[in-house]
Coordinates of C-alpha atoms and ligand atoms in Angstrom, one line a residue:
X1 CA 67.4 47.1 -34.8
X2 CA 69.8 50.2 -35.5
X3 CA 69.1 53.4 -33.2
X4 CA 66.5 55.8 -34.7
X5 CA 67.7 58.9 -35.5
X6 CA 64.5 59.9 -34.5
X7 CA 65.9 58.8 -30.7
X8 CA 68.8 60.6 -30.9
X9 CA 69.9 63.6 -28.4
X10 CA 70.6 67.1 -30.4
X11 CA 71.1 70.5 -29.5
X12 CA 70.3 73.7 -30.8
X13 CA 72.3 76.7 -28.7
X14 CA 72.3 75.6 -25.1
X15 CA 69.0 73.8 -25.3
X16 CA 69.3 70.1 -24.7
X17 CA 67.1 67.7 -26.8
X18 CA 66.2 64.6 -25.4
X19 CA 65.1 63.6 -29.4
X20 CA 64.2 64.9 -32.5
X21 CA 60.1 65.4 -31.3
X22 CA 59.3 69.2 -31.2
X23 CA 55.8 70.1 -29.9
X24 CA 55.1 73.0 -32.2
X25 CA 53.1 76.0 -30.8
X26 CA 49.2 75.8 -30.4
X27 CA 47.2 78.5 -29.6
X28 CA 44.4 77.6 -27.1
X29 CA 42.1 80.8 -26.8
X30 CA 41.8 80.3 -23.3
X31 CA 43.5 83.0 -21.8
X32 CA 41.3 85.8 -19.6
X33 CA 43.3 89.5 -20.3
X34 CA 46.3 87.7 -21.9
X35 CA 46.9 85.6 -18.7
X36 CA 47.1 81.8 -18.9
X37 CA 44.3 80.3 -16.4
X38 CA 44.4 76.3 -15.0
X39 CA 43.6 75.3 -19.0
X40 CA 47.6 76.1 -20.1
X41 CA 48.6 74.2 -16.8
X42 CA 46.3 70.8 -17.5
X43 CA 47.1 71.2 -21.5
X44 CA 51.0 72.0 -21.3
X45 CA 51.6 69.6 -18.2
X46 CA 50.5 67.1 -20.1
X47 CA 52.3 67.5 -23.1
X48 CA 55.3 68.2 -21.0
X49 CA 55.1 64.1 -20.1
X50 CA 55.0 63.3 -23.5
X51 CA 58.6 62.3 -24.2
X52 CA 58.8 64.7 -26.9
X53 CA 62.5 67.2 -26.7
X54 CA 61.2 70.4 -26.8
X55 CA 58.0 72.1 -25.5
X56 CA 57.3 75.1 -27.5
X57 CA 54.0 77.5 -25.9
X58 CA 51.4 79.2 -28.4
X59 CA 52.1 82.3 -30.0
X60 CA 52.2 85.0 -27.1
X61 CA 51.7 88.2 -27.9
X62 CA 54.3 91.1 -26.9
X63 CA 51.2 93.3 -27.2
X64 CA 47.7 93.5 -26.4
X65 CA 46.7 93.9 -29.8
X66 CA 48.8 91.6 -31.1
X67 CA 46.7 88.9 -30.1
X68 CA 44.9 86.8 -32.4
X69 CA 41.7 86.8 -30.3
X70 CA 40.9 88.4 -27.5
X71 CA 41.8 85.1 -25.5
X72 CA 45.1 84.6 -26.7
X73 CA 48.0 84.0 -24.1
X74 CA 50.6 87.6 -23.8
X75 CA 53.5 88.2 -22.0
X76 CA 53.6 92.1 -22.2
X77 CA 52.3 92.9 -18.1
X78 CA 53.7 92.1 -14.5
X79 CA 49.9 90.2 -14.4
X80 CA 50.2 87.8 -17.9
X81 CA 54.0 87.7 -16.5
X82 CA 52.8 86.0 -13.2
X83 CA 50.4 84.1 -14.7
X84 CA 53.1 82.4 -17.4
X85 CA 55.1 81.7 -14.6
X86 CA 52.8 80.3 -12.5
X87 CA 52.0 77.5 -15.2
X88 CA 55.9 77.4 -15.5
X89 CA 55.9 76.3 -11.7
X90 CA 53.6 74.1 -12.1
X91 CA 55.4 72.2 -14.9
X92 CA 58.7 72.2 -13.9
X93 CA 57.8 70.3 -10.3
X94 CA 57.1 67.6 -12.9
X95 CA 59.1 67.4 -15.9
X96 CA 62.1 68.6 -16.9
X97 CA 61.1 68.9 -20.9
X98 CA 63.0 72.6 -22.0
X99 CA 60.6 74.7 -23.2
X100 CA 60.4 77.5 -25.5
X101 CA 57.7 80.0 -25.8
X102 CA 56.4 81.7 -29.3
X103 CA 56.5 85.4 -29.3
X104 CA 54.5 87.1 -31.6
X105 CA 52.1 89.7 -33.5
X106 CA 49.1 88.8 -35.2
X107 CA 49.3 92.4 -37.3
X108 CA 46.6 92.6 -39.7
X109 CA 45.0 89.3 -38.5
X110 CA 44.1 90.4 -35.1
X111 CA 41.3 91.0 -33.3
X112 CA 39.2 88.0 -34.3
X113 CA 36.5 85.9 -32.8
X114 CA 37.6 82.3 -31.1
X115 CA 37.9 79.8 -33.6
X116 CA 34.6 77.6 -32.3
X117 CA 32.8 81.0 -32.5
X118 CA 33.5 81.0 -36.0
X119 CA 36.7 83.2 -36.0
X120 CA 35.3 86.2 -37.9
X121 CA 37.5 89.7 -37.3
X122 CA 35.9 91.8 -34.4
X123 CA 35.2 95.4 -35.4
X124 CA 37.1 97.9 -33.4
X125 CA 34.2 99.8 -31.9
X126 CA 33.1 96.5 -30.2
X127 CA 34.8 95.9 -26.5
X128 CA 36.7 92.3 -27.3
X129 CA 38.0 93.8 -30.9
X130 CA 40.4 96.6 -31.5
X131 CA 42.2 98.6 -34.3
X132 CA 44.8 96.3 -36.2
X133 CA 48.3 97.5 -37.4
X134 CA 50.2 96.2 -40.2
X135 CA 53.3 97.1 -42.6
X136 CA 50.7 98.6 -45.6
X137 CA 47.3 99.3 -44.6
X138 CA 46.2 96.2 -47.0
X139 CA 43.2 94.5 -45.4
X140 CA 43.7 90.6 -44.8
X141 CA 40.1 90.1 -46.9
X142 CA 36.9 92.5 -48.0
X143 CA 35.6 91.4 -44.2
X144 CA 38.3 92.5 -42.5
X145 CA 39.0 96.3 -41.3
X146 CA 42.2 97.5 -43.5
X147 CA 44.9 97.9 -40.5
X148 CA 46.7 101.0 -39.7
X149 CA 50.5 101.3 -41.4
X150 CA 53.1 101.3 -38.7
X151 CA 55.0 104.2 -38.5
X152 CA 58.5 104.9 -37.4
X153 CA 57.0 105.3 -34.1
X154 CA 55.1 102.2 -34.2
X155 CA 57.8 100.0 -36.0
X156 CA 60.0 101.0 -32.5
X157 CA 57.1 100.0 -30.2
X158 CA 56.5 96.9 -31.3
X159 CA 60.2 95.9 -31.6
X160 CA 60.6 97.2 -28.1
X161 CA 57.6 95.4 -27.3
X162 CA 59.5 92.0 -28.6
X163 CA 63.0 92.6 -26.6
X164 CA 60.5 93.8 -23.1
X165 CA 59.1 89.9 -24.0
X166 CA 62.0 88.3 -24.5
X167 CA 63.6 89.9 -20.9
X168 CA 60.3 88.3 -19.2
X169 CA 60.6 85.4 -20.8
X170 CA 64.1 84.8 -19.7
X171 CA 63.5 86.1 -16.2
X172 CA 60.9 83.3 -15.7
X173 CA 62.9 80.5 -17.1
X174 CA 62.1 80.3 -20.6
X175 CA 64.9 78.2 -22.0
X176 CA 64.1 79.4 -26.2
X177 CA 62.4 82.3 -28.0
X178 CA 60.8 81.4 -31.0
X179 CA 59.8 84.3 -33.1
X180 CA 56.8 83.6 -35.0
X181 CA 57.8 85.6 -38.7
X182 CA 54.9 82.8 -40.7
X183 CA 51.0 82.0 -41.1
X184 CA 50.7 86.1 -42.5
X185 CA 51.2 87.0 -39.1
X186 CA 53.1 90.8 -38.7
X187 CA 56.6 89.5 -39.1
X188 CA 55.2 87.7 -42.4
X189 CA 53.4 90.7 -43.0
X190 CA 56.9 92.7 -43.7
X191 CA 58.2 89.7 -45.5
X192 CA 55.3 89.0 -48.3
X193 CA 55.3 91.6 -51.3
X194 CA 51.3 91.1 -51.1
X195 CA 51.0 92.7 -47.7
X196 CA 53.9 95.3 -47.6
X197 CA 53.5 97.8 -49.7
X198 CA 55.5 100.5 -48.6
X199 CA 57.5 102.3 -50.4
X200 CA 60.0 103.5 -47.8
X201 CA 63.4 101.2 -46.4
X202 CA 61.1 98.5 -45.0
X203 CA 59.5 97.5 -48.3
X204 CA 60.0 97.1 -52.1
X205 CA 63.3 94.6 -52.6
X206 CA 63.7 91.4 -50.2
X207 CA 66.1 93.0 -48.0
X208 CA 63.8 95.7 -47.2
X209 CA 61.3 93.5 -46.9
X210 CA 63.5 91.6 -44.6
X211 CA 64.6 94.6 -42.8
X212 CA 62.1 94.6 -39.8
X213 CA 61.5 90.8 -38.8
X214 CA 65.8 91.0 -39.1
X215 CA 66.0 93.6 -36.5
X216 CA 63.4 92.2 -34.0
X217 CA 65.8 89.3 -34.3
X218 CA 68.4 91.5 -33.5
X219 CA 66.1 92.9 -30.5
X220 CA 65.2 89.8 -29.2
X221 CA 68.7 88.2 -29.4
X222 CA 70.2 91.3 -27.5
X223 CA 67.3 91.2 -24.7
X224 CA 67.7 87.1 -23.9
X225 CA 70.1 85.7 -22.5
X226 CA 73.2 85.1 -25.3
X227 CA 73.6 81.1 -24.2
X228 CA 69.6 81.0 -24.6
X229 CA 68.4 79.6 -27.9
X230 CA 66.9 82.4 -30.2
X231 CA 64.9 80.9 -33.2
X232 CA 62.5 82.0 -36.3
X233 CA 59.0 80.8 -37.6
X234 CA 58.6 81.1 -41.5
X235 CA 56.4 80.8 -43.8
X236 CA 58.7 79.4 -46.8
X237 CA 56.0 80.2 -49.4
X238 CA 52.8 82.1 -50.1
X239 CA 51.3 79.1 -52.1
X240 CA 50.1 82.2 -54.1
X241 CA 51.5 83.8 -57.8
X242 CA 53.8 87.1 -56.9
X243 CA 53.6 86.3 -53.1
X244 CA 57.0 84.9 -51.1
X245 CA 58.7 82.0 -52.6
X246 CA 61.2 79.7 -51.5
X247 CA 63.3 81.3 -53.1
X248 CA 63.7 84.2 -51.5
X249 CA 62.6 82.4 -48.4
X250 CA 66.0 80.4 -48.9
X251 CA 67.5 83.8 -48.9
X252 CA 65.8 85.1 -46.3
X253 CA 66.9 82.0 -44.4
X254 CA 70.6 82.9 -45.2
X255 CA 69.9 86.5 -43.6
X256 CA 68.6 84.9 -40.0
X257 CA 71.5 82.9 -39.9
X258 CA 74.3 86.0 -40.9
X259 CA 72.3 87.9 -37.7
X260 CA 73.2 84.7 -35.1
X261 CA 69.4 82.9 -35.3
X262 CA 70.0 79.5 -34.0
X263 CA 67.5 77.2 -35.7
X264 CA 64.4 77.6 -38.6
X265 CA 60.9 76.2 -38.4
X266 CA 59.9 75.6 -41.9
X267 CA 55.8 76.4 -41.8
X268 CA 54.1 77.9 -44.7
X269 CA 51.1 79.8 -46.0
X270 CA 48.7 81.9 -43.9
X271 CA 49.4 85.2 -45.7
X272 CA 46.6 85.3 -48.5
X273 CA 43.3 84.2 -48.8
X274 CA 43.8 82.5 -52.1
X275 CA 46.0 80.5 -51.4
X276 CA 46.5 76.9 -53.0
X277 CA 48.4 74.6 -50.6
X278 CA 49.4 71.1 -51.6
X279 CA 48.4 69.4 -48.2
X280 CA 49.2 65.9 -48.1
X281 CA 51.6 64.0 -45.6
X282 CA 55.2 66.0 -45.6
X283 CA 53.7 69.0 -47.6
X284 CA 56.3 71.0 -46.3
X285 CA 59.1 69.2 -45.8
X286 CA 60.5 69.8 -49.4
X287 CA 60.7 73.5 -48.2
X288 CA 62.6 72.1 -45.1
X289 CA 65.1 70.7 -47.5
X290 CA 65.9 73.5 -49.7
X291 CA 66.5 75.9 -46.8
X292 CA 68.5 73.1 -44.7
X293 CA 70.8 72.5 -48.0
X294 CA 71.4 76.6 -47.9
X295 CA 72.2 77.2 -44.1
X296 CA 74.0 75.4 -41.5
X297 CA 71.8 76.0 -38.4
X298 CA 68.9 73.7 -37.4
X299 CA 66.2 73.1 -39.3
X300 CA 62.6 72.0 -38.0
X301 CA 60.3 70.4 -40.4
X302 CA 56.3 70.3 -39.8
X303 CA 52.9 69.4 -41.6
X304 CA 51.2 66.4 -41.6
X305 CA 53.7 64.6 -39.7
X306 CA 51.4 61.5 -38.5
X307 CA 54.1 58.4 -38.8
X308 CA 56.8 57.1 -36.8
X309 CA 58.8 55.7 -40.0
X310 CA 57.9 58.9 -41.8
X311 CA 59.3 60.9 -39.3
X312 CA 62.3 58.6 -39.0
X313 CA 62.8 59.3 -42.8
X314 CA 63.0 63.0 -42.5
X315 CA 66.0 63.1 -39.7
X316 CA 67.4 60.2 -41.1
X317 CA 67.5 61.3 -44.8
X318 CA 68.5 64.9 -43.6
X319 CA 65.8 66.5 -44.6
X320 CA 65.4 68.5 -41.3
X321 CA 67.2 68.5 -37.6
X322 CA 64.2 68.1 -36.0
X323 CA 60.3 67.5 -36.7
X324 CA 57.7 69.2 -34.8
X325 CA 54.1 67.8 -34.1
X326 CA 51.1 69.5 -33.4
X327 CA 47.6 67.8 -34.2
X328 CA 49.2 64.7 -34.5
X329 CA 50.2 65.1 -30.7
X330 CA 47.2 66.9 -29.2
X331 CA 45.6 63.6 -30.9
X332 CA 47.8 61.4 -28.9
X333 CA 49.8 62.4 -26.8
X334 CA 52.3 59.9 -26.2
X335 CA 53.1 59.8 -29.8
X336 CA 56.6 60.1 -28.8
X337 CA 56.1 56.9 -26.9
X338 CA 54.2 55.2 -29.5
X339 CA 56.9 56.3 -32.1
X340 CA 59.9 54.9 -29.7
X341 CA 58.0 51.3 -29.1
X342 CA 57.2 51.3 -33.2
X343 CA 61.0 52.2 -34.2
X344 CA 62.8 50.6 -31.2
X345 CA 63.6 53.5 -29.7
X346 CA 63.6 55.0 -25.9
X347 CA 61.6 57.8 -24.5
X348 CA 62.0 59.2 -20.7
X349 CA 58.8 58.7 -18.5
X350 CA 57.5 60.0 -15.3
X351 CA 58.2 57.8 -12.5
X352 CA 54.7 57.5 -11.6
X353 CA 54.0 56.0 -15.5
X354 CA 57.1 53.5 -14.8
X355 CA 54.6 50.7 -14.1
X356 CA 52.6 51.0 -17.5
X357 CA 55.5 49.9 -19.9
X358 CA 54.0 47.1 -21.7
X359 CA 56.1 43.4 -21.5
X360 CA 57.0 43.7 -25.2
X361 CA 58.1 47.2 -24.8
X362 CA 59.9 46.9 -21.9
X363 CA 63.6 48.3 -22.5
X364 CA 60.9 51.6 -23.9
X365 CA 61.6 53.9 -21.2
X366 CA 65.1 55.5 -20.1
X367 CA 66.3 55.4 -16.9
Ligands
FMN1 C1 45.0 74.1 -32.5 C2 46.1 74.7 -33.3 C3 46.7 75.9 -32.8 C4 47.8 76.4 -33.5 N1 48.4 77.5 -33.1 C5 49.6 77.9 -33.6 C6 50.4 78.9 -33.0 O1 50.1 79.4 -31.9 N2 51.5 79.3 -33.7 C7 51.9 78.8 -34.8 O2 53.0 79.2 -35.4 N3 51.2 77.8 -35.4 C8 50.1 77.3 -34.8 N4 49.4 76.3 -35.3 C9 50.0 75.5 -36.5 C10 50.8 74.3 -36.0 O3 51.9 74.7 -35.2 C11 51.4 73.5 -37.2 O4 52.3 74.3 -37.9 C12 50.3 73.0 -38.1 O5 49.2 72.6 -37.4 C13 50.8 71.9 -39.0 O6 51.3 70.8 -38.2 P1 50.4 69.5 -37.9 O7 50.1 68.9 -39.3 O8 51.3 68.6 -37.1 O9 49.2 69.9 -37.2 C14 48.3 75.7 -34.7 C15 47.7 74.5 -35.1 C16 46.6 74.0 -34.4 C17 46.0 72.7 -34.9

């Protein structure tokens, strides 16, 4: 059988990948005052003996209210700080996976309920919600409270906010950044003309529009360390008339890489309410392609990635660098393993696992 390229060692910057298997960033709502608890250490330690590449941790806020929910992981005190690198710790004794965290800002689609409570936005005045901020103050839907248009001030804080992040992420280990700009998150706020409506430099054409998530790039890049891998999260299309469009996403794709990002995760939607997405296996791989036939850095496909062969096909085809799972592997979580005994292909395993390899399977782990 030929080597799958879905086997096959990459690297994007200094980060070492094992394969072509990204774990994509899952938010777990189980953080207490933005610090991980025993939950990130059980659910990330085991992913981290998956045989995937490339760990990436859920989208960590740089600010308190830049969380999602009031439960969401941060890394913006010395206290969520410890507690990151105290699951870090705990990880690394065991596996040597690299792992990359999400940094981000939930803008006008903070302060919401858990998703098993139903997810609803939390008013302000109540003690686990709190004021949003966005780039226009355009509420996310008639339920939710409009957020509060950053100004100058504002726009400094929370790109601040993003470099202080980054520095505590490198201190503890961190090996990648990835900067969540998709899912109508704040970054994807700037970049959408149906959420940024502001008439001054930051909105209006696509390089305004651009012009913030750009220059938290440039913060970010400047405040990790430069043979660190430095990454962006997009959301390639609306899936809504007069929203973002490939297109320009393609464009904006051609801007991250002019300001030194080192790989693009090709996501989309989350921005708009009314949105009509295609789902269906490798929804958005086709976005994948067009920005990977526009730019030269890594690209990462993801969306209904479920199949060995059909992740084989995207790497092999060129389609994308690299897929990333996330369901799909919190289903099963030696997927990678699965995937590597289905294609012929080798995976590395904790010693203590040696013993399981089936007979049939037995050239499946690397030594
Ligand atoms: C439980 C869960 C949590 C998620 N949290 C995040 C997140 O923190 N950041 C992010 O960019 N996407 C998040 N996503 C989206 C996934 O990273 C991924 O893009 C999406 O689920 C599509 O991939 P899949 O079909 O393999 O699940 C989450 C998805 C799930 C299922």
């Amino acid at each position: 059988m030929p080597q799958p390229v879905l086997f096959t060692p990459f690297a994007v910057r200094n980060v070492e990948l094992a394969n072509r298997i990204v774990i994509a960033p899952m938010c777990q709502y189980s953080a207490v005052d933005g610090c991980m608890t025993d939950w990130h250490l059980i659910h990330l330690g085991q992913l981290a003996l998956s045989g995937a590449a490339l760990l990436t941790i859920e989208a960590t806020a740089v600010v308190p209210e830049g969380r999602i929910t009031y439960a969401d992981v941060g890394l913006y005190d010395d206290a969520s700080e410890a507690a990151m690198a105290r699951t870090l710790d705990g990880i690394r004794k065991w596996s040597d996976m690299p792992i990359a965290v999400q940094l981000a800002h939930a803008g006008r689609k903070a302060s919401t309920e858990v998703p098993w409570k139903g997810g609803s936005q939390i008013a302000p005045t109540d003690p686990n919600g709190w004021q949003t901020e966005a780039p226009s103050a355009v509420a996310f839907n008639p339920n939710y409270v409009p957020p509060t248009a950053l100004d100058r001030d504002g726009l400094k804080r929370v790109r601040d906010a993003f470099a202080a992040s980054a520095r505590r992420a490198a201190k503890i280990g961190i090996d990648a950044v990835q900067i969540h700009g998709a899912h109508g998150y704040l970054l994807h706020e700037f970049l959408s003309p149906l959420s940024n409506q502001r008439t001054d430099e930051y909105g209006g054409s696509l390089k305004n529009r651009a012009r913030f998530p750009l220059e938290v790039l440039e913060a970010v890049r400047d405040a990790f360390p430069s043979d660190r891998a430095v990454t962006m999260r997009v959301s390639a299309t609306d899936w809504v008339a007069g929203g973002l469009d490939i297109s320009e996403s393609v464009e904006f794709a051609r801007m991250l890489e002019a300001k030194g990002c080192d790989a693009i995760h090709v996501s989309s939607g989350g921005l708009h309410p009314s949105q009509a997405i295609p789902l269906g296996p490798s929804y958005q791989v086709p976005l994948a392609r067009a920005i990977k036939s526009a730019v030269k850095m890594p690209v990462i496909a993801v969306g209904l990635i479920t199949e060995p062969t059909q992740a084989e096909a995207i790497v092999a085809t060129g389609d994308a660098d690299l897929i990333a799972l996330a369901r799909t592997i919190l289903y099963d979580p030696r997927w990678p393993w699965h995937a590597a005994a289905e294609l012929g292909g080798q995976v590395k395993a904790a010693n203590q696992y040696l013993r399981c390899q089936p007979t049939q399977f037995k050239s499946l782990f690397a030594q």
